[in-house]
XYZ file of C-alpha atoms in Angstrom:
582
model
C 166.364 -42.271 -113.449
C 166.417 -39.245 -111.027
C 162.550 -39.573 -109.713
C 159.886 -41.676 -110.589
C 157.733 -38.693 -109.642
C 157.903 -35.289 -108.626
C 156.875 -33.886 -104.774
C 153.807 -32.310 -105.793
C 151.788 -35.020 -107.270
C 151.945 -37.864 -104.644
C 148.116 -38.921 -103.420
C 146.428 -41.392 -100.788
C 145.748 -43.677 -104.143
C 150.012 -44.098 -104.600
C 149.734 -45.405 -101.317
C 152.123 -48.950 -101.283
C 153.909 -47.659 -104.360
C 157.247 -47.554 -105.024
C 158.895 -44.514 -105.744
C 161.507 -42.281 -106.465
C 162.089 -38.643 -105.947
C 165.077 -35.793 -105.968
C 164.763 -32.325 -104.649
C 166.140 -29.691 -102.193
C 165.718 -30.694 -98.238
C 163.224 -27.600 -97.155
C 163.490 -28.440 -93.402
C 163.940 -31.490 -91.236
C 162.673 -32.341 -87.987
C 165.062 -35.102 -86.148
C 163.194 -36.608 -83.393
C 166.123 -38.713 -82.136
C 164.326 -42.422 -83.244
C 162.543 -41.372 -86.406
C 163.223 -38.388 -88.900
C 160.850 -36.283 -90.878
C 162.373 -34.285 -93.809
C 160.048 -32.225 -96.465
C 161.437 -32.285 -99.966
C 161.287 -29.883 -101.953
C 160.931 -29.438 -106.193
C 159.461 -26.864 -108.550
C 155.826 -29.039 -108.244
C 155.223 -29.141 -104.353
C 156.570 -30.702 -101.290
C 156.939 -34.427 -99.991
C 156.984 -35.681 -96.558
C 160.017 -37.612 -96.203
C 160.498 -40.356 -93.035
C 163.317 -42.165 -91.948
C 162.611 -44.670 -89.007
C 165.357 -46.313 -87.089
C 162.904 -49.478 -87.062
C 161.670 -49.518 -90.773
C 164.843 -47.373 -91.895
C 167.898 -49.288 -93.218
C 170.686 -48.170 -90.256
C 173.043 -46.550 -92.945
C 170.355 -44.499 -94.353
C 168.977 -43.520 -90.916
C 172.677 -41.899 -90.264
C 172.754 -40.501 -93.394
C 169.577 -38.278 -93.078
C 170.894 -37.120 -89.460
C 173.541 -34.958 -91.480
C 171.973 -33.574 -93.906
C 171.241 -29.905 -94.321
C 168.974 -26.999 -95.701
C 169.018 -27.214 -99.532
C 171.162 -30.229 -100.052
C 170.315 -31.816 -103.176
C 168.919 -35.360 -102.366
C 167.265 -38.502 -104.416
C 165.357 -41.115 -102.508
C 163.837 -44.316 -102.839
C 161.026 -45.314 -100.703
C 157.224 -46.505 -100.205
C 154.315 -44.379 -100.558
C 152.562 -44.768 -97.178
C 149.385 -43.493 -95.362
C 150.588 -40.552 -92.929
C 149.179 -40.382 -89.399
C 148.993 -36.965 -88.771
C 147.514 -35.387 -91.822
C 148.538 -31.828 -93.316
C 145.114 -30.437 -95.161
C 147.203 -27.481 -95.887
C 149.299 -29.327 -98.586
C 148.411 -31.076 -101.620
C 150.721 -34.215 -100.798
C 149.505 -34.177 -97.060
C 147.675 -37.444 -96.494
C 150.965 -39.319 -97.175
C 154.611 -39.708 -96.583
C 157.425 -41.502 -98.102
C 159.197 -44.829 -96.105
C 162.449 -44.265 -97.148
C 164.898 -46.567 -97.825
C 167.379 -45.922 -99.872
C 168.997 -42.147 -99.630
C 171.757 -40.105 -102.141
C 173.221 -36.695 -101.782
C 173.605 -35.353 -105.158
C 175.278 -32.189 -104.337
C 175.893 -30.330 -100.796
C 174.855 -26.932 -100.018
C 175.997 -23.953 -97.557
C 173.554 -22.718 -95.610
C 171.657 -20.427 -97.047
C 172.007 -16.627 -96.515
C 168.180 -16.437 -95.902
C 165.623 -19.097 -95.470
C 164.283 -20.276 -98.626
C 160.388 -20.124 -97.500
C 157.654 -17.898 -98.329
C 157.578 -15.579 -95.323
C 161.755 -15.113 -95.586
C 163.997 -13.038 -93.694
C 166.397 -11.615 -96.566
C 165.674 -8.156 -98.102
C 165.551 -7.327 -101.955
C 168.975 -6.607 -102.455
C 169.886 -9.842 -100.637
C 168.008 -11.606 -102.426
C 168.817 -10.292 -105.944
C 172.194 -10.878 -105.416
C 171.538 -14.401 -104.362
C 168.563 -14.412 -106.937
C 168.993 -18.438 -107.799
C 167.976 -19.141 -104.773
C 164.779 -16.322 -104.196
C 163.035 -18.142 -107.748
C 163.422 -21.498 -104.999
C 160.488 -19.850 -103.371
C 156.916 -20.103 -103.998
C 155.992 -16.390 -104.797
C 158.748 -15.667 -107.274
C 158.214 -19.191 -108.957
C 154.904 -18.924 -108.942
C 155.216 -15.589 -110.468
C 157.339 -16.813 -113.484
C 155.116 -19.610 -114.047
C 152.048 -17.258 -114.178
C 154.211 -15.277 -116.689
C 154.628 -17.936 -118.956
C 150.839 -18.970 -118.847
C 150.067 -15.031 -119.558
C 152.738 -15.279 -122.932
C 151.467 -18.896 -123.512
C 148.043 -17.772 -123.828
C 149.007 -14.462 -126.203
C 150.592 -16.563 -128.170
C 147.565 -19.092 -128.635
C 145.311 -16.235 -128.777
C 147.071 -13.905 -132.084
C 148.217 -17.506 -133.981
C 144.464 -18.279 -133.678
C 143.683 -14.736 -135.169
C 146.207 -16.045 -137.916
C 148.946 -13.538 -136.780
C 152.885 -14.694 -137.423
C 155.278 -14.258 -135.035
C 159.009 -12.642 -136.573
C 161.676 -12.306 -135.110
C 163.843 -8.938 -135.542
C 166.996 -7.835 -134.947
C 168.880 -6.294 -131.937
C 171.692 -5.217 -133.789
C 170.261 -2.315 -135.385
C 170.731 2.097 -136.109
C 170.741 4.493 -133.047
C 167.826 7.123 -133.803
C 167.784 10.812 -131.712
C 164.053 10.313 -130.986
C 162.884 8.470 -127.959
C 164.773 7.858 -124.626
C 168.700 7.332 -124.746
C 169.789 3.873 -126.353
C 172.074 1.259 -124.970
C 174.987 1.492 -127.951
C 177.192 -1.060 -128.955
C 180.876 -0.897 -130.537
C 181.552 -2.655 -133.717
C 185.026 -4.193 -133.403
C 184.781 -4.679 -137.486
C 183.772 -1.378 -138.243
C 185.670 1.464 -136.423
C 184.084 4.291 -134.970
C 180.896 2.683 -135.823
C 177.739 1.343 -133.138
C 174.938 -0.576 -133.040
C 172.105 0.427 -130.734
C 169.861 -2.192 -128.923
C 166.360 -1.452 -130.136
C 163.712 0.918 -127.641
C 161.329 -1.475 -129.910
C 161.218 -3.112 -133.289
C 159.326 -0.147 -134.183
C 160.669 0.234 -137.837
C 160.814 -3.157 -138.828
C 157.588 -4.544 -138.087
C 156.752 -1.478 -140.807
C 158.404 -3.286 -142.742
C 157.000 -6.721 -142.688
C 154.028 -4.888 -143.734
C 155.730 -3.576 -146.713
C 157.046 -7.088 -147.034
C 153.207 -8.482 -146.995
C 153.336 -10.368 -143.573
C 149.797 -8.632 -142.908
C 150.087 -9.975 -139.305
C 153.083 -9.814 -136.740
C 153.655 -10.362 -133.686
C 156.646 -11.084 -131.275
C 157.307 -11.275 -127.545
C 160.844 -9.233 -127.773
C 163.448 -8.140 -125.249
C 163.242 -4.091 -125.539
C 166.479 -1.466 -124.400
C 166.355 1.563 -122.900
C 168.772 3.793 -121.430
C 166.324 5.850 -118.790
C 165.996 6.617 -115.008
C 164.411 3.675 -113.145
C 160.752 3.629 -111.554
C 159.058 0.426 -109.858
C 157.519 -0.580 -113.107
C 160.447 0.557 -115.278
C 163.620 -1.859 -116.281
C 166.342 -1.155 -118.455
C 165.410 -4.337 -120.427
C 161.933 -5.109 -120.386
C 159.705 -7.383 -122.761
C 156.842 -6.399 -125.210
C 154.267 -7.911 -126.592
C 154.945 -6.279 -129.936
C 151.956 -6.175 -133.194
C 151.562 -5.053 -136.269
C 148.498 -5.254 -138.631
C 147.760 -4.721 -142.824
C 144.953 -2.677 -143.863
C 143.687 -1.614 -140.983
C 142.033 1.474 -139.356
C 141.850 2.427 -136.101
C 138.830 0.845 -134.889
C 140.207 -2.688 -136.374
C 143.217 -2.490 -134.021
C 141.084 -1.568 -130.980
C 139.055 -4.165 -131.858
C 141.252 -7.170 -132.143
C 143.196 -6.259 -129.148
C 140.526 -5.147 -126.972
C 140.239 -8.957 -127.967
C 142.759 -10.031 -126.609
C 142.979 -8.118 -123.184
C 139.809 -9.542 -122.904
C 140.709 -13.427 -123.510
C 143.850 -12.621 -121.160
C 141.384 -11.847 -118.207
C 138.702 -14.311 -118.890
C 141.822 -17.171 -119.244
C 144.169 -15.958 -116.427
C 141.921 -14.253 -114.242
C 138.527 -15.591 -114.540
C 136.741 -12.453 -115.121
C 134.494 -11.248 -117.813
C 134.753 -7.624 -119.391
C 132.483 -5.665 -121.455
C 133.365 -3.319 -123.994
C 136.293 -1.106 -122.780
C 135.062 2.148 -122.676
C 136.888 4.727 -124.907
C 137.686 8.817 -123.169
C 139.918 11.260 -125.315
C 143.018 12.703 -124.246
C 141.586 16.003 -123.457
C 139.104 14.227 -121.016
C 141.195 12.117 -119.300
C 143.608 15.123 -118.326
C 140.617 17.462 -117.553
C 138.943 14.630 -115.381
C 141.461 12.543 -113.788
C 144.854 14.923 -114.177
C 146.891 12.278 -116.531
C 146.307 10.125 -119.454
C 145.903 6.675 -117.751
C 143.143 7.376 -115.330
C 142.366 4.769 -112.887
C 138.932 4.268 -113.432
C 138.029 1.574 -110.685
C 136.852 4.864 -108.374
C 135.350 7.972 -108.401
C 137.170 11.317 -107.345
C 136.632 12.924 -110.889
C 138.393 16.085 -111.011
C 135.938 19.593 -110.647
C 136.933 22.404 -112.200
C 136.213 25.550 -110.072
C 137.788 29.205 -111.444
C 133.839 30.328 -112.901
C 132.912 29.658 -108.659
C 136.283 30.681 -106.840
C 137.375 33.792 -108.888
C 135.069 36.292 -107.624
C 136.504 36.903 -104.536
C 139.952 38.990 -102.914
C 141.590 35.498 -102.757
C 144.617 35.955 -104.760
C 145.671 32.513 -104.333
C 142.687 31.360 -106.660
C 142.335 34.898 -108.714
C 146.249 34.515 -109.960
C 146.137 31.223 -110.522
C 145.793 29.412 -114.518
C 143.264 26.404 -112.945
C 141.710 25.964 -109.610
C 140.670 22.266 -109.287
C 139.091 20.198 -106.751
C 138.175 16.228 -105.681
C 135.201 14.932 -103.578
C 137.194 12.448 -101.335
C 134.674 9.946 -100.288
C 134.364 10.148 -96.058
C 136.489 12.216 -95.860
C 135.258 14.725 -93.591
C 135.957 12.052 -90.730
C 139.869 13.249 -91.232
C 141.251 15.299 -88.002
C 142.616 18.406 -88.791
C 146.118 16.867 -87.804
C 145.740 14.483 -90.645
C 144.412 17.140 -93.172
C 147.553 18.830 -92.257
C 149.969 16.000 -92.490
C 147.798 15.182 -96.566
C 149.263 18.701 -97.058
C 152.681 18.013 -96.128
C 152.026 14.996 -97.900
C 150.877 17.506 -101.335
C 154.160 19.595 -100.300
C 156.980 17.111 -100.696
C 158.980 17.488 -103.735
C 158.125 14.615 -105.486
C 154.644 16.592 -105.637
C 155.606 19.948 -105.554
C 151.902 21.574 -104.132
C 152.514 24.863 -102.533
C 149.478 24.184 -100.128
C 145.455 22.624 -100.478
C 142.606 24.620 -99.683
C 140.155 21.961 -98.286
C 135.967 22.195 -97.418
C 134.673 19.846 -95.017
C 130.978 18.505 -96.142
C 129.011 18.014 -92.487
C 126.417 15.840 -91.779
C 123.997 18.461 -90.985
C 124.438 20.019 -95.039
C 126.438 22.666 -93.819
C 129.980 23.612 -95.249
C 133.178 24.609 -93.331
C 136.530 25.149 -95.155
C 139.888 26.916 -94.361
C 139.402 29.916 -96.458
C 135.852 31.152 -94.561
C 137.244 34.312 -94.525
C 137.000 34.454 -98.205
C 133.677 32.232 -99.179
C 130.229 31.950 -97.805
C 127.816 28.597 -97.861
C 126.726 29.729 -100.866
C 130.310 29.508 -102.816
C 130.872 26.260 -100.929
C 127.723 24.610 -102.010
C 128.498 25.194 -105.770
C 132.019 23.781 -104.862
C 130.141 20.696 -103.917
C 128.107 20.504 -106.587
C 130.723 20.769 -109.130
C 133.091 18.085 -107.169
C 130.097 15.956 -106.802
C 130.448 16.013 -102.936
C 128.184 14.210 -100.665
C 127.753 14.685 -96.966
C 130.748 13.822 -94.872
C 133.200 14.178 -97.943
C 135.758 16.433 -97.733
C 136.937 18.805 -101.017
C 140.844 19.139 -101.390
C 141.394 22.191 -104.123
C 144.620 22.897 -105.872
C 145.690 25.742 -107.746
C 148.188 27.020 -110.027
C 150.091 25.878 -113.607
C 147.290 23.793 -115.219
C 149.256 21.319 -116.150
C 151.427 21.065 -112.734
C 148.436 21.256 -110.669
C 146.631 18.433 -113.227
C 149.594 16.381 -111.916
C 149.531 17.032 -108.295
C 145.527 16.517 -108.008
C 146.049 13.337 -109.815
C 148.755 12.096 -106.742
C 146.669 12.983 -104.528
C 143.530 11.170 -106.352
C 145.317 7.982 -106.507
C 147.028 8.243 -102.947
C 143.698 8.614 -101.100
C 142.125 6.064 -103.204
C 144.992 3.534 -101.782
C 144.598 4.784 -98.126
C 140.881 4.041 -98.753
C 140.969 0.292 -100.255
C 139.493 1.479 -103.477
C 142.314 0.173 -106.070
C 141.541 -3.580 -105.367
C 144.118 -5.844 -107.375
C 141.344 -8.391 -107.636
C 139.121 -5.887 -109.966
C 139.751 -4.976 -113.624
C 138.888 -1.726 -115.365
C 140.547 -1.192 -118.991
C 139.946 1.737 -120.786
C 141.684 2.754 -124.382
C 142.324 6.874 -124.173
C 142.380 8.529 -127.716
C 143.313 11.427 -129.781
C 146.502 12.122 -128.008
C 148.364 15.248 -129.033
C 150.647 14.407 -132.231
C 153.366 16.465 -130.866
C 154.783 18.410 -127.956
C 157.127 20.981 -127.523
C 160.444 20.998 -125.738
C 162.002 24.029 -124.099
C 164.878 22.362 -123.594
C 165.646 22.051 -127.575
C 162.917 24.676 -128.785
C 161.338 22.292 -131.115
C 158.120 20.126 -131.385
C 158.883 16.171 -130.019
C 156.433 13.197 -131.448
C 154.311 12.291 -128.005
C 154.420 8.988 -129.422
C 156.859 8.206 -132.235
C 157.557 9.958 -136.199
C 155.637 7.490 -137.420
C 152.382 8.042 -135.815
C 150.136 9.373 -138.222
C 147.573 13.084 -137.582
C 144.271 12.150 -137.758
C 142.940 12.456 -141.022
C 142.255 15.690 -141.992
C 144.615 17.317 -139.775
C 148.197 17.006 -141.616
C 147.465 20.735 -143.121
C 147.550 21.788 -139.253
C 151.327 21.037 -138.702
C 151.888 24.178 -141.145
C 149.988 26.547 -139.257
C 149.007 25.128 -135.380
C 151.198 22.332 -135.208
C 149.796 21.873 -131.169
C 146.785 21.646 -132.106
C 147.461 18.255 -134.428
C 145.510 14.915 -132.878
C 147.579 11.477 -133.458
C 146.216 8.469 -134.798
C 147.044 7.132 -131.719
C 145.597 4.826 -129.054
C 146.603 3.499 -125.300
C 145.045 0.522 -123.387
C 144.500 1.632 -119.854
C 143.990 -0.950 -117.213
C 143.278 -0.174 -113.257
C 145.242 3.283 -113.811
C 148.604 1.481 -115.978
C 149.330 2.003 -119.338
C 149.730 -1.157 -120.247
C 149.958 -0.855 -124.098
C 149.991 1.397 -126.873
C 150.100 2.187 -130.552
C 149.039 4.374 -133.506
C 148.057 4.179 -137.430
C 151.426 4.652 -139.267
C 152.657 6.985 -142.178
C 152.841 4.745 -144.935
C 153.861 7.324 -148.004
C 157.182 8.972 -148.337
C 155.715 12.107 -148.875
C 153.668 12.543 -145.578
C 156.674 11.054 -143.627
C 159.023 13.707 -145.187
C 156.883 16.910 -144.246
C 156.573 14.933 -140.170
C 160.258 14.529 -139.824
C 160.948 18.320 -141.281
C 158.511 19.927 -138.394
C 160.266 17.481 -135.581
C 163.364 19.684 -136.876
C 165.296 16.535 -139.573
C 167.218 18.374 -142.430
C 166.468 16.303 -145.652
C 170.168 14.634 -144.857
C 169.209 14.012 -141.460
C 165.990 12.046 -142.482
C 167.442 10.478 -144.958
C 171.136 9.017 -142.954
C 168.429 8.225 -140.524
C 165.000 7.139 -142.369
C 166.639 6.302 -145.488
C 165.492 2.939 -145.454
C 162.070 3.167 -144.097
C 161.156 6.163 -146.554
C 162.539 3.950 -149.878
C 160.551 1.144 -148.680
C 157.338 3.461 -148.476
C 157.772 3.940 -152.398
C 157.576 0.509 -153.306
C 153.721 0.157 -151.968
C 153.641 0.113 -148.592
C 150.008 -0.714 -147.638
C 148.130 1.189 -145.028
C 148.909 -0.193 -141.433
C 148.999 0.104 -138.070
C 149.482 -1.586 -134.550
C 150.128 -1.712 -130.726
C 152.618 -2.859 -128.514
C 152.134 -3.825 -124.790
C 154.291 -3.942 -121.990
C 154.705 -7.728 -121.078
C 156.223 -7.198 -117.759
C 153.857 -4.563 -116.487
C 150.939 -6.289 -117.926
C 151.397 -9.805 -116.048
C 152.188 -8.312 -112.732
C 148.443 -6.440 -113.371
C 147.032 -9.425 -113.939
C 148.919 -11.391 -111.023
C 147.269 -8.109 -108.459
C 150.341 -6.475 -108.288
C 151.920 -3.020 -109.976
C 155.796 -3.949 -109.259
C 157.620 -5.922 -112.276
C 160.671 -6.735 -110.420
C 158.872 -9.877 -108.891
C 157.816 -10.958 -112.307
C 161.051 -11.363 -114.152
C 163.472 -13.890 -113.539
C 166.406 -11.831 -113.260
C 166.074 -8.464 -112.540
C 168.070 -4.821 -112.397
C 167.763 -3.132 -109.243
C 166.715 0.681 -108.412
C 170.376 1.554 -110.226
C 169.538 -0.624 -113.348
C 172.925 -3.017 -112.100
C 172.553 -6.786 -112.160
C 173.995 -7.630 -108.518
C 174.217 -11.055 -108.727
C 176.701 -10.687 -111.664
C 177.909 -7.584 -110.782
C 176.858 -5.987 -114.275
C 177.865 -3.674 -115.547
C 181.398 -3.847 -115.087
C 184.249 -2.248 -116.965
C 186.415 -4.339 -119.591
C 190.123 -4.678 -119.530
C 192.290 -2.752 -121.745
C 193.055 -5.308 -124.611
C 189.040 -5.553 -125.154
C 188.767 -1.506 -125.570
C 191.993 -1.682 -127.428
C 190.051 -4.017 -130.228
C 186.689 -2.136 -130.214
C 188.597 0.939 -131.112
C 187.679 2.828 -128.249
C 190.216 4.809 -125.525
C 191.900 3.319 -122.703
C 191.021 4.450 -119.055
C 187.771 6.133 -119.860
């Protein structure tokens, strides 16, 4: 056998046993007489010593050439080690060796495999065998498992069944842009790699399943972002019979379990805010609600006066930021540059500085006495050395801006702590949105997603107005999963698809399926999918996926350890039909 143990789990009671280990050399310290090496495997690290007194002489010059990350199996003696490590699990002993085998060689490594390492993320994605070696990443995929270990305990035990679907399926217009693939059998023809198993976990309901769930690999064909690969994971559910309180319910459940199991922490009830107040408060529809900083409307207080800049302008917003008055005017004017880039697009920030002494003073004094000022406070629920920032313009551009700037200065300040947990679930989302691009309505969330009842006469005559049966689960300012109440009638589905612009041919070469299976009694159903990958780096304190998946895209969505993707010679385009050269 290989080991007789691994390196993590050797105590002071194995002392005087005989053992066997195999791992990767971490470092080794040669002394000239005696010869410390730690070894290294996924569990911990051993001490290692060979001693030119206790050490066979063969084995002795054996461990004098051995290098970083060789692959190595000893046999040896547990003993008592005289200067202990506290720092390390295995620390109180060391292992006598005696017998030594190199299993495989290695080149030296083209950055140190330790925690603190020297190599940068695109070294070490190319060379990403050898980053999971180290502790953060493995620890990170090991604390993924235990997240999708403990999702699946939790929805089996809430007698849920877990299908799998296919990823072979139709490309659909809605959405973002699918990965397609060629069918060498069928010419001319492609599958698409599903954005979600959206339409057939429909259909397990049709088919009775009542419960579903599966952890599935997801496509899609979009621009990157820190939290965004082109293949990520979901935790993907469907439920029977349900309304929407039963699906907030059972997985307000689970997000619960998730941080009471993984994290240790005990939530109440999530609280629930509507679409419409999340945007009007916070500027988006995931609010970070670990902080204050709640937006204040202003026009009724800032109108009145011969500032254009507020008079022309569709919304003129402010934020309280906490201490804030403390900030030189250098720095206010570098948080305006800041506003000004065009990742933000601000035009410029009006700001008010709350003094100690209850006095105001802001950059437009020209314009606004105490008196204005003071309601400004009031409404932004400023205290005494806060300062205001105010925005102004498009509602929904400066909704956006406000909302950086919210969740910048909350960072700056030490207010989004990774160690605390607020969830929310945001409701009644819009049913649809419109596109000036195409000059037609879009689903917000899919064509699926059911109005809320009541509202399905709307799409004839305010189709804006129309609320989904939709839900997301917010947590510390992510959207980390979300879902709606389905259409489950053919009827209903038909008149959705015609106002998101489907001819009856084009619903039916692309629904076809779904809206036959609808007529032989589909039961009323609904669910909720979350984002795997986003959700475990949450719960792990961090917002970046990238660390949390084994073998990640980069910034370009190319795998650069396989250098993927990569074209395909002639003779394979020549059999799937499609043109040479392209």
């Amino acid at each position: 056998m290989y080991r007789s143990h691994n390196c993590g789990e050797l105590r002071a009671s194995h002392i005087d046993t005989e053992v066997t280990l195999s791992g990767w050399v971490q470092k080794s310290r040669d002394k000239g007489f005696i010869i410390w090496i730690d070894l290294r495997d996924r569990y911990g690290v051993t001490q290692l010593v060979f001693d030119e007194e206790r050490t066979p002489k063969a084995v002795f010059s054996q461990a004098e050439s051995l290098g970083r990350e060789f692959v190595i199996q000893v046999k040896g003696t547990v003993i008592e080690r005289a200067s202990k490590n506290p720092n390390l699990p295995t620390g109180d002993i060391e292992v006598l060796v005696k017998e030594l085998t190199v299993l495989n060689t290695s080149l030296l490594p083209p950055f140190t495999i330790e925690d603190q390492t020297d190599g940068g993320d695109e070294l070490r994605m190319k060379y990403r065998y050898l980053d999971i070696r180290r502790n953060p990443v493995k620890n990170n995929l090991i604390f993924r498992h235990k997240v999708a270990q403990a999702v699946r305990n939790y929805l089996s035990s809430k007698d849920f069944i877990e299908v799998e679907t296919p990823y072979l399926i139709k490309s659909t217009p809605e959405g973002a842009r699918d990965f397609v693939v060629p069918s060498r059998m069928n010419e001319g023809q492609f599958y698409a790699l599903p954005q979600s198993p959206q339409t057939f976990k429909q259909l397990l309901m049709v088919g009775g399943m009542d419960k579903y769930f599966q952890i599935v690999k997801c496509f899609r064909d979009e621009d990157l972002r820190a939290d965004r690969q082109p293949e990520f994971t979901q935790i993907d559910c469907e439920m029977a019979f349900v309304e929407q309180e039963d699906i907030l319910d059972t997985f307000e459940g689970l997000t619960r379990h998730l941080l009471k199991e993984i994290n240790g922490v005990d939530v109440a009830k999530f609280p629930r805010m509507t679409y419409d107040d999340a945007m009007r408060q916070y500027g988006n529809d995931k609010p970070d609600i670990r902080f204050g900083m709640q937006f204040g409307e202003l026009n009724e207080v800032s109108q009145h006066k011969d500032f254009n800049v507020f008079n022309t302008a569709e919304l003129v917003v402010g934020i309280a930021i906490p201490g804030g008055n403390s900030l030189t005017r250098k720095e206010i004017d570098q948080l305006t540059d800041w506003l000004k880039r065009p990742q933000i697009g601000a035009l410029g920030m009006v700001y008010v500085r709350c003094n100690d002494d209850g006095s105001y003073k802001s950059s437009v004094d020209k314009f606004y006495d105490e008196t204005d000022l003071k309601q400004w406070a009031e409404i932004t629920k400023a205290k005494t050395g806060d300062l205001i920032c105010v925005l102004s313009g498009n509602t929904n551009k400066v909704r956006a801006q406000l909302s950086a700037l919210r969740m910048e200065m909350a960072t700056r300040l030490g207010l989004r702590k990774p160690n605390e947990f607020a969830p929310l679930w945001v409701v009644d989302f819009p049913l649809l949105e419109w596109d000036e691009d195409t000059k037609r309505f879009h689903a917000i969330h899919h064509p699926f997603t059911s109005p809320k009842p009541g509202q399905l006469e709307l799409l004839d005559t305010n189709p804006s107005e129309v609320k989904a049966n939709a839900y997301d689960l917010v947590l510390n300012g992510n959207e980390i999963g979300g879902g709606s109440i389905r259409i489950h009638d053919r009827a209903t589905q038909a008149i959705m698809l015609k106002h998101l612009g489907f001819t009856d041919e084009q619903a039916k070469a692309q629904f076809g399926f779904l809206m036959d299976a609808f007529e032989f009694g589909a039961p009323p159903h609904g669910g909720i999918a979350f984002g795997l990958d986003r959700l475990v780096a949450i719960l792990g304190g961090q917002e970046t996926i990238r660390d949390f998946i084994a073998f990640p895209k980069n910034n370009s969505g190319r795998d650069v350890m396989i250098d993927a993707p990569a074209p395909l010679d002639d003779e394979q385009l020549k059999e799937l039909h499609l043109k040479l050269n392209i």
